[in-house]
mmCIF file of C-alpha atoms in Angstrom:
data_model
loop_
_atom_site.group_PDB
_atom_site.id
_atom_site.type_symbol
_atom_site.label_atom_id
_atom_site.label_comp_id
_atom_site.label_asym_id
_atom_site.label_seq_id
_atom_site.Cartn_x
_atom_site.Cartn_y
_atom_site.Cartn_z
ATOM 1 C CA ALA D 1 -71.442 59.506 -86.310
ATOM 2 C CA GLN D 2 -73.317 62.433 -84.939
ATOM 3 C CA THR D 3 -76.701 61.753 -83.382
ATOM 4 C CA VAL D 4 -79.560 64.192 -83.000
ATOM 5 C CA THR D 5 -82.173 63.600 -80.320
ATOM 6 C CA GLN D 6 -85.602 65.174 -80.112
ATOM 7 C CA SER D 7 -87.121 63.949 -76.874
ATOM 8 C CA GLN D 8 -90.616 65.347 -77.422
ATOM 9 C CA PRO D 9 -92.595 63.251 -79.944
ATOM 10 C CA GLU D 10 -95.570 65.612 -79.644
ATOM 11 C CA MET D 11 -96.180 69.104 -78.331
ATOM 12 C CA SER D 12 -99.299 71.220 -78.135
ATOM 13 C CA VAL D 13 -99.680 74.994 -77.912
ATOM 14 C CA GLN D 14 -102.577 77.396 -77.982
ATOM 15 C CA GLU D 15 -102.779 80.013 -80.656
ATOM 16 C CA ALA D 16 -100.827 83.190 -79.733
ATOM 17 C CA GLU D 17 -98.879 81.365 -77.019
ATOM 18 C CA THR D 18 -95.194 80.421 -76.973
ATOM 19 C CA VAL D 19 -93.780 76.921 -77.279
ATOM 20 C CA THR D 20 -90.250 75.537 -77.080
ATOM 21 C CA LEU D 21 -89.098 72.414 -78.915
ATOM 22 C CA SER D 22 -86.024 70.619 -77.598
ATOM 23 C CA CYS D 23 -83.059 69.197 -79.462
ATOM 24 C CA THR D 24 -79.779 67.766 -78.272
ATOM 25 C CA TYR D 25 -76.944 66.393 -80.344
ATOM 26 C CA ASP D 26 -73.814 64.401 -79.856
ATOM 27 C CA THR D 27 -70.604 65.368 -81.638
ATOM 28 C CA SER D 28 -66.879 65.563 -81.087
ATOM 29 C CA GLU D 29 -66.511 68.319 -83.672
ATOM 30 C CA SER D 30 -66.100 71.986 -82.842
ATOM 31 C CA ASP D 31 -67.332 73.422 -86.116
ATOM 32 C CA TYR D 32 -70.763 72.540 -87.454
ATOM 33 C CA TYR D 33 -74.162 73.900 -88.398
ATOM 34 C CA LEU D 34 -77.581 73.343 -86.876
ATOM 35 C CA PHE D 35 -80.970 73.701 -88.506
ATOM 36 C CA TRP D 36 -84.652 73.482 -87.746
ATOM 37 C CA TYR D 37 -86.865 72.283 -90.562
ATOM 38 C CA LYS D 38 -90.657 72.244 -90.701
ATOM 39 C CA GLN D 39 -92.560 69.515 -92.548
ATOM 40 C CA PRO D 40 -96.284 70.220 -93.009
ATOM 41 C CA PRO D 41 -98.714 67.595 -94.322
ATOM 42 C CA SER D 42 -97.670 68.601 -97.848
ATOM 43 C CA ARG D 43 -94.424 66.713 -97.012
ATOM 44 C CA GLN D 44 -92.093 69.444 -98.264
ATOM 45 C CA MET D 45 -89.325 70.236 -95.788
ATOM 46 C CA ILE D 46 -88.998 73.978 -95.203
ATOM 47 C CA LEU D 47 -86.044 75.634 -93.492
ATOM 48 C CA VAL D 48 -87.139 77.554 -90.392
ATOM 49 C CA ILE D 49 -83.862 78.743 -88.925
ATOM 50 C CA ARG D 50 -80.137 77.949 -88.920
ATOM 51 C CA GLN D 51 -77.222 78.478 -86.557
ATOM 52 C CA GLU D 52 -73.484 78.379 -87.067
ATOM 53 C CA ALA D 53 -71.689 76.773 -84.123
ATOM 54 C CA TYR D 54 -68.934 79.406 -84.157
ATOM 55 C CA LYS D 55 -71.474 82.168 -83.527
ATOM 56 C CA GLN D 56 -72.365 82.803 -79.918
ATOM 57 C CA GLN D 57 -75.378 84.921 -80.773
ATOM 58 C CA ASN D 58 -78.623 82.983 -81.045
ATOM 59 C CA ALA D 59 -80.310 83.100 -84.436
ATOM 60 C CA THR D 60 -83.734 84.693 -84.818
ATOM 61 C CA GLU D 61 -86.186 84.732 -87.717
ATOM 62 C CA ASN D 62 -89.310 86.750 -86.970
ATOM 63 C CA ARG D 63 -91.352 84.665 -84.490
ATOM 64 C CA PHE D 64 -88.758 81.891 -84.421
ATOM 65 C CA SER D 65 -85.642 81.930 -82.280
ATOM 66 C CA VAL D 66 -83.174 79.398 -80.964
ATOM 67 C CA ASN D 67 -81.380 78.846 -77.686
ATOM 68 C CA PHE D 68 -77.998 77.451 -78.679
ATOM 69 C CA GLN D 69 -75.964 76.056 -75.786
ATOM 70 C CA LYS D 70 -72.762 74.717 -77.341
ATOM 71 C CA ALA D 71 -71.259 73.275 -74.174
ATOM 72 C CA ALA D 72 -74.482 71.454 -73.369
ATOM 73 C CA LYS D 73 -74.943 70.455 -77.034
ATOM 74 C CA SER D 74 -78.470 71.787 -76.954
ATOM 75 C CA PHE D 75 -80.369 73.623 -79.686
ATOM 76 C CA SER D 76 -83.976 74.428 -78.806
ATOM 77 C CA LEU D 77 -86.492 76.247 -80.997
ATOM 78 C CA LYS D 78 -88.859 78.825 -79.556
ATOM 79 C CA ILE D 79 -91.981 79.768 -81.484
ATOM 80 C CA SER D 80 -93.638 82.934 -80.264
ATOM 81 C CA ASP D 81 -97.211 84.049 -80.989
ATOM 82 C CA SER D 82 -98.039 80.604 -82.382
ATOM 83 C CA GLN D 83 -100.299 80.470 -85.409
ATOM 84 C CA LEU D 84 -102.481 77.683 -86.802
ATOM 85 C CA GLY D 85 -100.138 77.484 -89.781
ATOM 86 C CA ASP D 86 -97.277 76.516 -87.486
ATOM 87 C CA ALA D 87 -98.808 73.073 -87.005
ATOM 88 C CA ALA D 88 -96.389 70.567 -88.556
ATOM 89 C CA MET D 89 -93.556 68.146 -87.845
ATOM 90 C CA TYR D 90 -90.393 69.934 -86.781
ATOM 91 C CA PHE D 91 -87.013 68.374 -87.339
ATOM 92 C CA CYS D 92 -83.714 69.386 -85.831
ATOM 93 C CA ALA D 93 -80.718 68.704 -88.069
ATOM 94 C CA TYR D 94 -76.927 68.748 -87.823
ATOM 95 C CA ARG D 95 -74.364 69.231 -90.561
ATOM 96 C CA SER D 96 -70.636 68.838 -90.099
ATOM 97 C CA ALA D 97 -68.422 71.638 -91.359
ATOM 98 C CA ARG D 98 -65.813 69.082 -92.325
ATOM 99 C CA ASN D 99 -65.528 67.327 -95.625
ATOM 100 C CA SER D 100 -68.530 65.049 -95.301
ATOM 101 C CA GLY D 101 -70.564 65.963 -98.303
ATOM 102 C CA TYR D 102 -73.699 67.891 -97.695
ATOM 103 C CA ALA D 103 -75.366 65.379 -95.397
ATOM 104 C CA LEU D 104 -77.950 66.652 -92.973
ATOM 105 C CA ASN D 105 -78.341 64.432 -89.921
ATOM 106 C CA PHE D 106 -81.943 64.671 -88.690
ATOM 107 C CA GLY D 107 -83.634 63.867 -85.421
ATOM 108 C CA LYS D 108 -86.883 61.894 -85.275
ATOM 109 C CA GLY D 109 -89.017 65.002 -85.157
ATOM 110 C CA THR D 110 -91.592 66.661 -82.927
ATOM 111 C CA SER D 111 -95.217 66.927 -83.996
ATOM 112 C CA LEU D 112 -96.583 70.355 -83.087
ATOM 113 C CA LEU D 113 -100.321 70.804 -82.648
ATOM 114 C CA VAL D 114 -101.707 74.336 -82.502
ATOM 115 C CA THR D 115 -105.150 74.715 -80.935
ATOM 116 C CA PRO D 116 -107.444 77.715 -81.414
ATOM 117 C CA ASP R 1 -89.521 80.110 -110.186
ATOM 118 C CA ALA R 2 -90.102 76.388 -110.016
ATOM 119 C CA GLY R 3 -88.926 74.653 -106.881
ATOM 120 C CA VAL R 4 -87.442 71.183 -106.646
ATOM 121 C CA THR R 5 -89.665 68.793 -108.549
ATOM 122 C CA GLN R 6 -89.831 65.063 -108.025
ATOM 123 C CA SER R 7 -91.564 62.369 -110.016
ATOM 124 C CA PRO R 8 -93.578 60.335 -109.609
ATOM 125 C CA THR R 9 -95.394 61.498 -106.470
ATOM 126 C CA HIS R 10 -96.580 58.018 -105.576
ATOM 127 C CA LEU R 11 -95.418 54.581 -106.643
ATOM 128 C CA ILE R 12 -96.327 50.996 -105.776
ATOM 129 C CA LYS R 13 -93.857 48.227 -106.531
ATOM 130 C CA THR R 14 -93.548 44.530 -105.782
ATOM 131 C CA ARG R 15 -90.732 42.988 -103.790
ATOM 132 C CA GLY R 16 -87.739 42.199 -105.980
ATOM 133 C CA GLN R 17 -88.543 44.830 -108.579
ATOM 134 C CA GLN R 18 -86.438 47.830 -109.446
ATOM 135 C CA VAL R 19 -87.488 51.482 -109.222
ATOM 136 C CA THR R 20 -86.194 54.790 -110.561
ATOM 137 C CA LEU R 21 -87.068 58.092 -108.906
ATOM 138 C CA ARG R 22 -86.410 61.443 -110.550
ATOM 139 C CA CYS R 23 -85.512 64.887 -109.297
ATOM 140 C CA SER R 24 -85.151 68.245 -111.033
ATOM 141 C CA PRO R 25 -83.295 70.833 -108.960
ATOM 142 C CA ILE R 26 -83.964 74.529 -108.793
ATOM 143 C CA SER R 27 -82.476 76.311 -111.767
ATOM 144 C CA GLY R 28 -78.860 77.208 -111.028
ATOM 145 C CA HIS R 29 -78.445 74.601 -108.306
ATOM 146 C CA LYS R 30 -75.671 72.135 -109.015
ATOM 147 C CA SER R 31 -75.962 70.005 -105.882
ATOM 148 C CA VAL R 32 -78.598 67.316 -105.395
ATOM 149 C CA SER R 33 -79.022 65.148 -102.316
ATOM 150 C CA TRP R 34 -81.331 62.200 -101.675
ATOM 151 C CA TYR R 35 -82.938 61.233 -98.373
ATOM 152 C CA GLN R 36 -85.118 58.339 -97.241
ATOM 153 C CA GLN R 37 -87.825 59.091 -94.688
ATOM 154 C CA VAL R 38 -89.465 56.061 -93.155
ATOM 155 C CA LEU R 39 -92.846 56.707 -91.513
ATOM 156 C CA GLY R 40 -92.412 58.247 -88.092
ATOM 157 C CA GLN R 41 -88.700 58.952 -88.524
ATOM 158 C CA GLY R 42 -86.529 61.809 -89.686
ATOM 159 C CA PRO R 43 -84.955 61.739 -93.144
ATOM 160 C CA GLN R 44 -81.820 59.625 -93.589
ATOM 161 C CA PHE R 45 -79.098 60.776 -95.983
ATOM 162 C CA ILE R 46 -78.522 58.497 -98.984
ATOM 163 C CA PHE R 47 -76.389 60.382 -101.543
ATOM 164 C CA GLN R 48 -75.123 63.784 -102.544
ATOM 165 C CA TYR R 49 -74.053 64.722 -106.059
ATOM 166 C CA TYR R 50 -72.304 67.893 -107.122
ATOM 167 C CA GLU R 51 -71.293 68.649 -110.688
ATOM 168 C CA LYS R 52 -72.262 65.119 -111.713
ATOM 169 C CA GLU R 53 -69.931 63.448 -109.218
ATOM 170 C CA GLU R 54 -70.829 61.601 -106.051
ATOM 171 C CA ARG R 55 -69.713 63.716 -103.110
ATOM 172 C CA GLY R 56 -71.239 61.855 -100.208
ATOM 173 C CA ARG R 57 -72.863 58.517 -99.434
ATOM 174 C CA GLY R 58 -74.875 57.436 -96.425
ATOM 175 C CA ASN R 59 -75.122 54.003 -94.840
ATOM 176 C CA PHE R 60 -77.262 52.311 -97.466
ATOM 177 C CA PRO R 61 -76.684 49.015 -99.298
ATOM 178 C CA ASP R 62 -75.351 48.794 -102.830
ATOM 179 C CA ARG R 63 -78.902 48.204 -104.054
ATOM 180 C CA PHE R 64 -79.184 51.975 -103.905
ATOM 181 C CA SER R 65 -77.473 53.962 -106.649
ATOM 182 C CA ALA R 66 -77.840 57.387 -108.173
ATOM 183 C CA ARG R 67 -76.537 59.607 -110.889
ATOM 184 C CA GLN R 68 -76.638 63.226 -111.941
ATOM 185 C CA PHE R 69 -77.037 64.402 -115.476
ATOM 186 C CA PRO R 70 -75.410 67.356 -117.320
ATOM 187 C CA ASN R 71 -78.527 69.463 -116.650
ATOM 188 C CA TYR R 72 -78.071 68.646 -112.909
ATOM 189 C CA SER R 73 -81.230 66.579 -112.662
ATOM 190 C CA SER R 74 -80.802 63.317 -110.832
ATOM 191 C CA GLU R 75 -82.124 59.783 -110.618
ATOM 192 C CA LEU R 76 -82.179 57.453 -107.645
ATOM 193 C CA ASN R 77 -82.325 53.746 -108.435
ATOM 194 C CA VAL R 78 -83.189 50.992 -106.023
ATOM 195 C CA ASN R 79 -82.781 47.360 -107.089
ATOM 196 C CA ALA R 80 -84.228 44.191 -105.576
ATOM 197 C CA LEU R 81 -86.826 46.091 -103.557
ATOM 198 C CA LEU R 82 -87.567 44.989 -100.018
ATOM 199 C CA LEU R 83 -90.632 45.746 -97.926
ATOM 200 C CA GLY R 84 -88.388 47.903 -95.745
ATOM 201 C CA ASP R 85 -87.669 50.208 -98.673
ATOM 202 C CA SER R 86 -91.194 51.588 -98.357
ATOM 203 C CA ALA R 87 -90.688 55.244 -97.496
ATOM 204 C CA LEU R 88 -90.890 58.830 -98.632
ATOM 205 C CA TYR R 89 -87.868 59.654 -100.787
ATOM 206 C CA LEU R 90 -86.878 63.294 -100.649
ATOM 207 C CA CYS R 91 -84.641 65.178 -103.008
ATOM 208 C CA ALA R 92 -82.938 68.425 -102.015
ATOM 209 C CA SER R 93 -81.003 70.883 -104.131
ATOM 210 C CA SER R 94 -78.628 73.672 -103.249
ATOM 211 C CA THR R 95 -75.861 75.812 -104.624
ATOM 212 C CA ALA R 96 -73.402 74.360 -102.148
ATOM 213 C CA ARG R 97 -70.231 72.584 -102.953
ATOM 214 C CA GLN R 98 -69.121 69.810 -100.677
ATOM 215 C CA GLY R 99 -68.752 71.026 -97.117
ATOM 216 C CA ALA R 100 -69.895 74.524 -98.013
ATOM 217 C CA GLY R 101 -71.348 75.499 -94.698
ATOM 218 C CA ASN R 102 -74.829 76.577 -93.883
ATOM 219 C CA THR R 103 -76.186 76.950 -97.387
ATOM 220 C CA GLU R 104 -79.879 76.206 -97.460
ATOM 221 C CA ALA R 105 -81.083 72.922 -98.926
ATOM 222 C CA PHE R 106 -84.409 73.219 -100.753
ATOM 223 C CA PHE R 107 -86.527 70.077 -100.646
ATOM 224 C CA GLY R 108 -89.036 68.656 -103.058
ATOM 225 C CA GLN R 109 -92.336 67.131 -101.968
ATOM 226 C CA GLY R 110 -90.967 63.642 -102.260
ATOM 227 C CA THR R 111 -91.936 60.350 -103.855
ATOM 228 C CA ARG R 112 -93.973 58.000 -101.710
ATOM 229 C CA LEU R 113 -92.778 54.468 -102.500
ATOM 230 C CA THR R 114 -94.792 51.496 -101.300
ATOM 231 C CA VAL R 115 -93.336 48.016 -101.700
ATOM 232 C CA VAL R 116 -95.840 45.160 -101.469
#
């Protein structure tokens, strides 16, 4: 089974600054998808950004971008110009491209604190 | 448009009892997945249903079961509750068929189950 590791239980960033959240994963597959989800105190998981493993270009969504290193099995999230509303739990997730249902395999999460 | 709705939002049950959690997907979504999120952990995949058939199952005991109805809503049942079943149960819906790539999963706000 694939494992997803988020080694930073908590991170802190000042408003308007940049922060990077780390994620590594273990897989023997060559084709898969990676996601970052945000979970605010409201508990609803919200998709932040996604990356297809077959794409070399790193995904970007406004202030959010990823650094996808396939050989190193690393998928970090960079948040630029941090805002107070970015404070939340962030989860990295893996999904196989093979016939394994629609299961998302999540890491344990990183709690992001944004200070004024 | 209404998002994924789950009911109830909170629930307290006694060990040994049975519980039923409900999920209504976004209109037009035929896939529903269930996740268990224990406090301090990332969500763990339980089931996926597509077109009323089970398409994926995580590593959970047979006490956990689910079904999907003709209107694509879904129920998760847990029998013989244990203290360890206390968790946030998340439902996610999508348009994706089994193994259909990077399609976004939309999550509900979850049901907080406490077993005493």
